[in-house]
Backbone as numpy.savetxt, mean C-alpha at the origin, in Angstrom:
# Nx Ny Nz CAx CAy CAz Cx Cy Cz
-10.34 1.38 10.48 -11.72 1.05 10.74 -11.78 0.26 12.04
-12.36 0.84 13.09 -12.37 0.16 14.38 -13.17 -1.14 14.38
-14.11 -1.30 13.50 -14.91 -2.53 13.46 -14.12 -3.68 12.86
-13.46 -3.45 11.71 -12.73 -4.53 11.04 -11.29 -4.66 11.52
-10.78 -3.65 12.20 -9.38 -3.66 12.61 -9.03 -4.88 13.47
-9.94 -5.31 14.32 -9.67 -6.46 15.18 -9.75 -7.78 14.42
-10.39 -7.80 13.28 -10.56 -9.04 12.51 -9.40 -9.32 11.57
-8.65 -8.31 11.21 -7.56 -8.47 10.25 -6.23 -8.64 10.99
-5.42 -9.61 10.55 -4.14 -9.83 11.22 -3.10 -8.78 10.84
-2.45 -8.22 11.84 -1.36 -7.26 11.58 -1.85 -5.96 10.98
-0.92 -5.20 10.37 -1.28 -3.92 9.75 -2.28 -4.13 8.61
-3.16 -3.14 8.45 -4.18 -3.24 7.40 -4.69 -1.86 7.04
-5.48 -1.79 5.99 -6.08 -0.52 5.56 -7.56 -0.45 5.93
-8.00 -1.31 6.82 -9.39 -1.34 7.23 -10.21 -2.36 6.45
-9.66 -2.86 5.35 -10.36 -3.84 4.51 -9.46 -5.02 4.18
-8.19 -4.74 3.88 -7.24 -5.76 3.43 -6.00 -5.73 4.32
-5.52 -6.90 4.72 -4.28 -6.93 5.50 -3.08 -6.70 4.58
-2.05 -6.07 5.11 -0.83 -5.83 4.33 -0.25 -7.16 3.86
-0.22 -8.14 4.75 0.36 -9.43 4.41 -0.34 -10.07 3.20
-1.64 -9.90 3.08 -2.37 -10.52 1.97 -2.07 -9.88 0.62
-1.42 -8.72 0.63 -1.07 -8.06 -0.64 0.28 -8.49 -1.17
1.02 -9.25 -0.37 2.37 -9.65 -0.76 2.34 -11.06 -1.36
2.95 -11.19 -2.54 2.97 -12.48 -3.24 4.39 -12.87 -3.62
4.62 -14.15 -3.81 5.93 -14.63 -4.25 6.30 -14.00 -5.59
7.55 -13.62 -5.73 8.03 -13.08 -6.99 7.85 -11.57 -7.14
7.35 -10.91 -6.10 7.20 -9.45 -6.18 8.56 -8.80 -6.42
8.59 -7.74 -7.20 9.83 -7.04 -7.45 9.97 -5.77 -6.62
8.88 -5.31 -6.01 8.92 -4.11 -5.18 7.68 -4.12 -4.30
7.72 -3.34 -3.24 6.59 -3.24 -2.33 6.63 -1.86 -1.69
5.45 -1.28 -1.50 5.38 0.06 -0.94 4.15 0.19 -0.07
4.31 0.71 1.14 3.19 1.03 2.01 2.93 2.53 1.94
1.68 2.89 1.77 1.29 4.30 1.76 0.26 4.48 2.86
0.43 5.47 3.70 -0.46 5.71 4.83 -1.78 6.32 4.34
-2.72 5.45 3.97 -4.05 5.87 3.53 -5.02 4.73 3.76
-6.29 5.04 3.81 -7.30 3.98 3.98 -7.62 3.35 2.64
-8.26 2.19 2.70 -8.60 1.46 1.48 -9.48 2.32 0.54
-10.49 2.94 1.10 -11.42 3.71 0.26 -10.82 5.01 -0.27
-9.82 5.54 0.41 -9.22 6.80 -0.03 -8.01 6.61 -0.94
-7.58 5.36 -1.13 -6.43 5.08 -1.99 -6.58 5.68 -3.39
-7.77 5.60 -3.93 -7.98 6.08 -5.31 -7.82 7.59 -5.45
-7.90 8.32 -4.34 -7.75 9.78 -4.38 -6.36 10.24 -3.93
-5.52 9.33 -3.52 -4.22 9.67 -2.96 -3.21 9.93 -4.08
-2.60 11.11 -4.06 -1.64 11.49 -5.10 -0.41 10.58 -5.12
0.05 10.18 -3.96 1.22 9.29 -3.90 0.90 7.95 -4.54
-0.26 7.40 -4.25 -0.67 6.12 -4.85 -0.70 6.24 -6.37
-1.30 7.31 -6.87 -1.40 7.50 -8.33 -0.01 7.64 -8.95
0.83 8.49 -8.36 2.17 8.73 -8.89 3.02 7.45 -8.87
2.97 6.73 -7.76 3.78 5.53 -7.63 3.26 4.39 -8.51
1.96 4.33 -8.73 1.40 3.32 -9.65 1.90 3.56 -11.06
1.85 4.79 -11.50 2.35 5.14 -12.84 3.84 4.83 -12.94
4.60 5.20 -11.91 6.04 4.92 -11.88 6.28 3.42 -12.01
5.55 2.61 -11.25 5.76 1.17 -11.28 5.41 0.60 -12.65
4.32 1.05 -13.24 3.92 0.54 -14.55 4.95 0.90 -15.63
5.55 2.07 -15.51 6.55 2.50 -16.49 7.92 1.84 -16.28
8.36 1.75 -15.01 9.74 1.37 -14.70 9.89 0.02 -14.02
8.81 -0.55 -13.50 8.89 -1.83 -12.81 9.34 -1.73 -11.36
9.39 -0.49 -10.83 9.73 -0.27 -9.42 9.15 1.06 -8.98
9.02 1.22 -7.67 8.53 2.49 -7.13 9.69 3.48 -7.04
9.37 4.76 -7.06 10.42 5.77 -7.01 10.86 6.06 -5.58
10.04 5.70 -4.60 10.36 5.97 -3.22 10.42 4.68 -2.43
11.20 4.68 -1.39 11.24 3.50 -0.52 10.13 3.64 0.52
9.72 2.54 1.15 8.68 2.64 2.18 9.05 3.61 3.29
10.32 3.72 3.64 10.74 4.64 4.68 10.48 6.09 4.29
10.50 6.39 3.00 10.26 7.76 2.54 8.80 8.17 2.72
7.89 7.19 2.77 6.47 7.49 2.77 5.78 7.27 4.10
6.40 6.57 5.01 5.75 6.24 6.26 6.54 6.78 7.44
5.87 7.54 8.29 6.55 8.09 9.47 6.96 6.99 10.43
């Protein structure tokens, strides 16, 4: 989002900065190349969310999902 992109520090999805999604004690982290509003329709997000809820970790590493 060109309007909010300048307001958010570092990488972001147009609404939320990546850094703000990271908390102490996290057991895994995954970046998926999609916008905030399109996350709910993204097959990778859905598949990895189910994987994390079942197993406590993502099935793919960030390098597998981001060019």
